[in-house]
XYZ file of C-alpha atoms in Angstrom:
470
model
C 29.657 7.945 -6.589
C 26.185 6.553 -6.198
C 26.110 2.809 -5.798
C 24.186 0.851 -8.393
C 20.587 0.894 -7.247
C 19.040 -2.507 -6.868
C 15.403 -2.894 -5.951
C 15.466 -6.649 -5.676
C 12.920 -9.103 -4.520
C 13.463 -12.825 -4.804
C 10.400 -14.817 -3.885
C 10.360 -18.570 -3.424
C 6.952 -20.099 -2.830
C 6.013 -23.776 -2.816
C 2.396 -24.853 -2.811
C 1.578 -28.525 -2.551
C -1.288 -30.063 -4.538
C -3.406 -29.739 -1.423
C -2.749 -26.982 1.103
C -5.230 -28.316 3.645
C -3.316 -29.802 6.584
C -6.381 -31.374 8.212
C -9.328 -33.522 7.181
C -11.722 -31.411 5.096
C -14.644 -32.213 7.370
C -12.903 -30.174 10.083
C -12.366 -27.176 7.815
C -9.142 -25.991 6.204
C -5.750 -25.277 7.766
C -2.721 -23.849 5.959
C 0.733 -22.757 7.069
C 2.989 -20.234 5.369
C 6.640 -19.591 6.233
C 8.390 -16.466 4.965
C 11.769 -14.798 5.151
C 12.751 -11.294 4.048
C 15.927 -9.295 3.782
C 15.750 -5.629 2.745
C 18.636 -3.205 2.342
C 18.203 0.531 1.666
C 21.142 2.665 0.520
C 20.789 6.434 0.131
C 22.896 8.178 -2.508
C 23.708 10.839 0.075
C 23.321 10.196 3.781
C 22.280 13.017 6.114
C 21.374 13.273 9.777
C 17.826 12.203 8.871
C 18.703 9.792 6.060
C 20.826 6.820 7.068
C 21.480 3.623 5.118
C 19.396 0.867 6.679
C 18.471 -2.795 6.518
C 16.120 -5.330 8.086
C 15.724 -9.098 8.139
C 12.737 -11.119 9.265
C 11.550 -14.708 9.524
C 7.907 -15.518 10.058
C 4.692 -16.571 8.436
C 1.056 -17.282 9.119
C -1.340 -20.010 10.189
C -4.818 -19.846 8.631
C -7.846 -21.835 9.765
C -11.378 -21.744 8.360
C -14.147 -23.829 9.845
C -16.601 -25.871 7.797
C -19.882 -24.137 6.992
C -22.805 -24.678 9.361
C -26.128 -23.313 8.059
C -24.036 -20.897 5.952
C -22.088 -19.675 9.011
C -18.326 -20.148 9.294
C -15.338 -18.749 11.182
C -11.891 -17.741 9.993
C -8.723 -17.158 12.042
C -5.381 -15.892 10.756
C -2.366 -15.775 13.072
C 0.749 -13.973 11.792
C 4.227 -13.773 13.262
C 7.631 -12.249 12.520
C 11.011 -12.823 14.162
C 14.045 -10.560 13.806
C 17.142 -12.291 15.233
C 19.390 -9.910 13.266
C 18.493 -6.235 13.108
C 19.803 -2.700 13.372
C 20.328 -1.153 16.775
C 17.242 -0.020 18.621
C 18.507 3.580 18.384
C 18.527 3.305 14.559
C 15.019 1.966 13.889
C 13.665 5.415 12.970
C 15.849 5.297 9.844
C 14.516 1.963 8.556
C 12.438 2.434 5.388
C 10.859 -0.516 3.520
C 12.215 -2.972 6.079
C 10.160 -1.451 8.877
C 7.340 -3.906 8.175
C 9.415 -6.731 9.684
C 8.893 -5.352 13.196
C 6.794 -2.854 15.144
C 8.747 0.369 15.670
C 6.442 1.474 18.468
C 6.988 -1.773 20.352
C 10.765 -1.736 19.785
C 11.064 1.889 20.947
C 9.309 0.947 24.188
C 11.863 -1.794 24.794
C 9.466 -4.660 24.088
C 11.567 -6.382 21.423
C 11.415 -6.900 17.665
C 9.032 -9.866 17.477
C 5.502 -9.613 16.099
C 2.660 -11.937 17.057
C -0.802 -10.821 15.997
C -4.217 -12.267 15.278
C -4.785 -10.147 12.171
C -7.832 -12.141 11.024
C -10.598 -13.368 13.298
C -14.117 -13.115 11.967
C -17.477 -14.803 11.748
C -18.862 -15.122 8.248
C -22.210 -15.870 6.654
C -21.952 -17.004 3.045
C -24.590 -17.842 0.448
C -24.356 -18.429 -3.293
C -24.116 -14.710 -4.088
C -23.215 -12.969 -0.839
C -20.684 -13.022 1.969
C -20.818 -11.134 5.276
C -17.794 -10.911 7.573
C -17.803 -9.463 11.086
C -14.606 -9.063 13.097
C -11.023 -8.774 11.839
C -10.497 -9.320 8.126
C -8.654 -8.271 4.968
C -10.441 -5.748 2.758
C -9.900 -5.045 -0.932
C -11.112 -1.998 -2.885
C -9.623 0.790 -5.004
C -8.267 2.700 -2.003
C -7.846 -0.170 0.479
C -5.664 -3.271 0.014
C -4.134 -6.028 2.176
C -0.796 -5.262 0.414
C 0.606 -8.594 1.621
C 4.108 -8.131 0.188
C 5.960 -8.270 3.506
C 5.485 -10.416 6.600
C 1.948 -9.437 7.625
C -0.928 -7.889 5.604
C -2.857 -4.689 6.245
C -6.034 -5.668 8.157
C -9.220 -4.069 9.517
C -11.896 -4.529 12.146
C -15.541 -3.950 11.320
C -18.176 -5.341 8.989
C -17.765 -6.317 5.346
C -20.526 -7.279 2.925
C -20.121 -8.479 -0.647
C -22.739 -9.487 -3.202
C -21.880 -10.659 -6.701
C -23.169 -12.508 -9.731
C -21.662 -13.195 -13.135
C -21.673 -9.557 -14.239
C -21.776 -7.399 -11.127
C -20.253 -7.023 -7.691
C -21.363 -4.798 -4.832
C -19.138 -4.366 -1.793
C -19.670 -2.444 1.448
C -17.355 -1.906 4.360
C -17.789 -0.298 7.760
C -14.242 -0.280 9.098
C -13.730 0.732 12.718
C -10.028 -0.052 13.244
C -6.948 -0.678 11.120
C -3.776 -2.672 11.680
C -0.937 -1.607 9.422
C 1.490 -4.314 8.368
C 4.086 -3.495 11.025
C 1.695 -3.163 13.952
C 1.006 -5.641 16.751
C -2.267 -3.894 17.594
C -5.278 -2.329 15.858
C -5.370 1.469 15.775
C -7.363 4.407 14.400
C -7.914 4.425 10.648
C -6.663 7.989 10.053
C -5.251 9.634 13.220
C -1.498 10.251 13.088
C 0.345 9.707 16.372
C -0.890 10.101 19.922
C 0.082 12.482 22.711
C 0.947 9.846 25.312
C 2.726 12.172 27.753
C 0.135 14.994 27.502
C 2.702 17.625 26.492
C 0.571 18.890 23.613
C 2.719 17.524 20.797
C 3.605 14.345 18.915
C 7.245 13.422 19.435
C 9.528 10.409 19.614
C 7.805 7.050 19.346
C 4.403 8.727 19.855
C 4.228 9.187 16.064
C 4.162 5.382 15.668
C 1.216 4.773 18.007
C -1.602 5.252 15.478
C -1.687 5.464 11.652
C 1.907 6.187 10.627
C 1.629 4.860 7.063
C 3.804 6.618 4.478
C 0.574 7.891 2.902
C -0.894 9.262 6.145
C -1.627 12.963 6.640
C 0.471 14.215 9.568
C -1.766 17.265 9.983
C -4.605 14.921 10.971
C -2.761 14.108 14.174
C -4.228 13.206 17.546
C -3.231 16.631 18.898
C -4.715 18.588 15.970
C -7.941 16.579 15.954
C -8.371 17.296 19.660
C -7.712 21.007 19.118
C -10.424 21.120 16.453
C -12.817 19.106 18.663
C -12.713 16.184 16.231
C -13.032 12.491 16.938
C -9.851 10.437 17.336
C -11.843 7.220 16.984
C -12.648 7.447 13.288
C -14.406 5.084 10.900
C -14.205 4.341 7.168
C -17.375 3.780 5.143
C -16.776 2.121 1.771
C -19.127 1.321 -1.098
C -17.821 -0.109 -4.366
C -19.764 -1.290 -7.391
C -18.321 -3.221 -10.334
C -20.292 -4.118 -13.444
C -19.279 -5.900 -16.653
C -20.649 -5.535 -20.164
C -18.143 -7.049 -22.566
C -15.769 -5.495 -23.559
C -16.269 -2.892 -20.791
C -15.917 -3.003 -17.016
C -16.945 -0.084 -14.806
C -15.873 0.393 -11.186
C -17.381 3.101 -8.966
C -16.078 3.660 -5.449
C -16.806 6.007 -2.580
C -14.678 5.925 0.566
C -15.530 8.311 3.400
C -14.031 9.187 6.768
C -17.018 11.041 8.277
C -16.414 14.618 9.418
C -12.973 14.700 7.765
C -12.867 13.866 4.026
C -14.211 11.613 1.320
C -12.834 9.978 -1.822
C -14.806 9.185 -4.963
C -13.458 7.207 -7.917
C -14.755 6.155 -11.324
C -12.755 3.662 -13.372
C -13.878 2.399 -16.805
C -11.871 -0.470 -18.320
C -11.801 -1.784 -21.881
C -10.434 -5.096 -23.178
C -10.870 -6.440 -26.704
C -9.244 -9.078 -28.900
C -8.261 -8.162 -32.443
C -6.892 -11.250 -34.122
C -3.795 -12.295 -32.172
C -3.730 -9.002 -30.274
C -5.500 -8.202 -27.028
C -5.883 -4.456 -26.578
C -6.705 -2.903 -23.219
C -7.254 0.595 -21.887
C -8.546 2.122 -18.679
C -8.860 5.429 -16.885
C -9.425 6.428 -13.282
C -10.702 9.734 -11.958
C -10.399 10.437 -8.228
C -12.085 13.328 -6.425
C -11.275 14.199 -2.822
C -13.660 16.389 -0.858
C -13.138 18.118 2.455
C -15.876 17.076 4.891
C -14.453 18.756 7.979
C -10.653 18.558 7.835
C -10.766 22.292 7.076
C -11.772 22.831 10.716
C -8.169 21.934 11.538
C -7.053 24.273 8.761
C -8.969 27.103 10.441
C -6.484 26.780 13.307
C -3.699 27.759 10.893
C -2.567 24.166 10.347
C -1.697 23.149 6.777
C -3.820 20.078 6.080
C -3.373 20.104 2.282
C 0.106 18.554 2.436
C 0.626 15.065 3.856
C 3.585 16.293 5.913
C 1.776 19.391 7.185
C 3.922 21.823 5.133
C 1.732 24.469 3.502
C 4.382 26.434 1.584
C 3.656 26.316 -2.150
C -0.021 25.308 -1.847
C -2.741 27.575 -3.212
C -5.009 26.828 -0.247
C -3.129 24.866 2.417
C -6.061 24.819 4.831
C -8.469 22.336 3.218
C -8.107 18.926 1.585
C -10.161 19.334 -1.600
C -8.191 17.648 -4.358
C -8.267 15.347 -7.334
C -6.314 12.913 -9.436
C -6.744 11.427 -12.885
C -4.857 8.756 -14.801
C -5.092 6.574 -17.880
C -3.273 3.696 -19.518
C -3.301 1.884 -22.852
C -1.644 -1.368 -23.779
C -1.595 -4.479 -25.885
C -0.702 -8.152 -25.520
C 0.423 -10.541 -28.255
C 1.939 -13.979 -27.792
C 4.801 -13.542 -25.302
C 4.645 -9.730 -25.253
C 2.649 -7.241 -23.203
C 3.206 -3.482 -23.126
C 1.434 -0.517 -21.568
C 1.896 3.226 -21.286
C 0.327 5.137 -18.388
C 0.029 8.747 -17.243
C -1.256 10.339 -14.039
C -1.679 13.875 -12.758
C -2.743 15.205 -9.366
C -4.605 18.506 -9.370
C -2.825 21.517 -7.897
C -4.954 21.469 -4.769
C -4.415 19.091 -1.837
C -2.485 15.826 -1.679
C -4.610 12.687 -1.917
C -5.041 11.001 1.467
C -4.894 7.208 1.318
C -3.038 5.573 4.248
C -4.735 2.213 3.635
C -2.210 0.649 1.212
C -4.494 0.984 -1.828
C -2.170 3.413 -3.639
C -4.353 5.812 -5.713
C -2.083 5.426 -8.774
C -1.541 1.685 -8.301
C -1.703 -0.283 -11.546
C -1.021 2.876 -13.535
C 2.068 4.915 -12.645
C 3.055 3.969 -9.130
C 6.630 2.645 -8.866
C 7.749 0.656 -5.852
C 8.616 2.806 -2.815
C 7.246 5.904 -4.601
C 4.278 8.109 -3.643
C 3.213 10.178 -6.644
C -0.177 11.587 -5.588
C 1.123 14.792 -4.042
C -0.625 17.869 -5.451
C 0.476 18.959 -8.938
C 2.494 15.795 -9.589
C 2.656 14.263 -13.068
C 4.011 10.805 -13.875
C 4.621 8.793 -17.014
C 5.248 5.055 -16.824
C 6.149 2.573 -19.563
C 5.829 -1.107 -18.740
C 6.733 -4.148 -20.842
C 6.388 -7.861 -20.088
C 7.917 -10.740 -22.002
C 7.528 -14.493 -21.581
C 10.950 -16.123 -21.951
C 9.440 -19.604 -22.324
C 11.495 -20.279 -25.462
C 14.720 -19.705 -23.518
C 13.872 -20.920 -20.018
C 10.559 -22.698 -19.324
C 8.063 -20.636 -17.319
C 10.350 -17.623 -17.003
C 8.850 -14.141 -17.415
C 10.334 -10.676 -17.211
C 8.885 -7.197 -16.715
C 10.486 -3.780 -17.161
C 9.050 -0.519 -15.825
C 10.347 3.001 -16.365
C 8.682 5.952 -14.635
C 9.307 9.692 -14.950
C 7.979 11.624 -11.947
C 7.553 15.392 -12.084
C 6.812 16.741 -8.604
C 6.012 20.376 -7.821
C 9.335 22.108 -7.161
C 7.744 24.951 -5.190
C 6.010 22.809 -2.601
C 8.196 22.464 0.481
C 6.572 19.257 1.723
C 6.970 17.419 -1.596
C 10.064 15.546 -2.773
C 12.243 16.517 -5.731
C 11.727 14.963 -9.170
C 12.798 11.319 -9.473
C 12.950 8.766 -12.274
C 12.896 5.031 -11.659
C 13.856 1.909 -13.577
C 12.758 -1.571 -12.497
C 13.137 -5.043 -13.951
C 11.480 -8.215 -12.664
C 12.143 -11.878 -13.362
C 9.509 -14.444 -12.437
C 10.275 -18.182 -12.659
C 7.656 -20.883 -12.190
C 8.056 -24.661 -12.215
C 5.847 -27.181 -14.014
C 6.477 -29.874 -11.400
C 5.346 -27.582 -8.580
C 2.499 -25.285 -9.723
C 2.768 -23.163 -6.576
C 6.525 -22.701 -6.703
C 7.999 -19.492 -8.082
C 11.161 -17.427 -7.820
C 10.976 -13.674 -8.360
C 13.812 -11.199 -8.727
C 13.307 -7.423 -8.986
C 16.074 -4.995 -9.876
C 15.781 -1.249 -10.169
C 17.464 2.106 -10.340
C 16.127 5.460 -9.134
C 17.735 8.845 -9.755
C 16.463 12.095 -8.250
C 17.366 15.755 -8.623
C 19.801 17.168 -6.070
C 19.543 20.922 -6.738
C 15.784 21.597 -6.577
C 14.767 24.645 -4.523
C 11.341 25.025 -2.937
C 9.349 28.262 -2.723
C 11.334 29.349 0.359
C 14.666 28.921 -1.424
C 15.634 25.786 0.486
C 17.245 22.940 -1.472
C 15.209 19.743 -1.331
C 16.957 16.517 -0.285
C 18.134 14.292 -3.132
C 15.581 11.422 -3.248
C 18.000 8.961 -4.927
C 18.461 5.675 -3.088
C 19.375 2.024 -3.552
C 17.280 -0.859 -2.277
C 17.594 -4.624 -2.219
C 14.848 -7.034 -1.205
C 15.102 -10.780 -0.831
C 12.166 -13.000 0.143
C 11.655 -16.720 0.623
C 8.104 -18.004 1.085
C 6.821 -21.534 1.606
C 3.146 -22.503 1.756
C 2.057 -25.944 2.893
């Protein structure tokens, strides 16, 4: 019998009235301490699917210098310690908990600890603009810090942002990425690296470069070399946001030159009608092949993120698309929304930068629903329980995910249920406790186009976090 599935996160965060630990004339200094425990329980274990857990203690130290002729510096040191952990031989099975440690480092026998200078940049800031050069966090439709574990997703390069009351323009030239579980910066798209020159990616080699759950395994170091492609790739981002009440429009283009590009348009609408606030938005994503098909010409299936071409109409290029929409309303203590998304029956969307293409619409935690020909419905409701317990809120999300049964490299259908509780405290404005519970059930008898039965995607997960900012 499947164990009750709990997707639980308890977050405790305390923020003093002033988080600056030094005299303001010397800049600002803040310290954050965090602790996580994550447990993952599969409904049915197999040789490749083993129940797993991880625990970490760590945090960050942030310093920003005072401005001098508009110039300033920012440094962010992050660390994670894992005194209790699974055996080194079992780390390949760790799922959500993998962000507590660096699998590549552990596999090499270098221990579970993480120490990394994830942020280190020089900035130039005026009233309307901000330029950052070095290591920094970047936020756009397809790229996010995703700081929900010990260490955020960070980048090296140049970032420029200009904004006024109604518009924002943001550019990014990103030369390196550091995923949350890495102790080093790596290529922004390349999967794995052939360290022993045997012509394949095996063992811990797959953890050397971009091994995000949303990465495309066909864009590996070996395949890029075979197609005479660069393994030192860049991301070019341009995003424009403009407001004209009650509308907001976001336009984004994100390109990895000579491989592929993403383009997104997202209109948003918010309007008050008496005591009701009504909101609606839509997002259209187009993905265009700018050279990844050169790998496809070698007979390598680039359309699927796992490199499995069975079931794809054209497995040898990455042209694809995705669209989604949501509508909702808020009144007093209530807020509800209904969302839908559908990926075109072409190629999977490539986004290994923690932005989640369906984020804010239909993406459930630990789910990736932008595989080709995937449809998802999600219903979300929030309620403020202030009348029962002061500053206590709850949120419920139910998602129905319809994946393409024929596609070999795509999971079986799965439905998820999640419930969150968020408690704040009037005496400590920065203190909150958050609990998340969930249940996910997948199909166990789905056959792909080759007649093989897909693994049952049902699993249980528990997350517990304590965070303290001072």
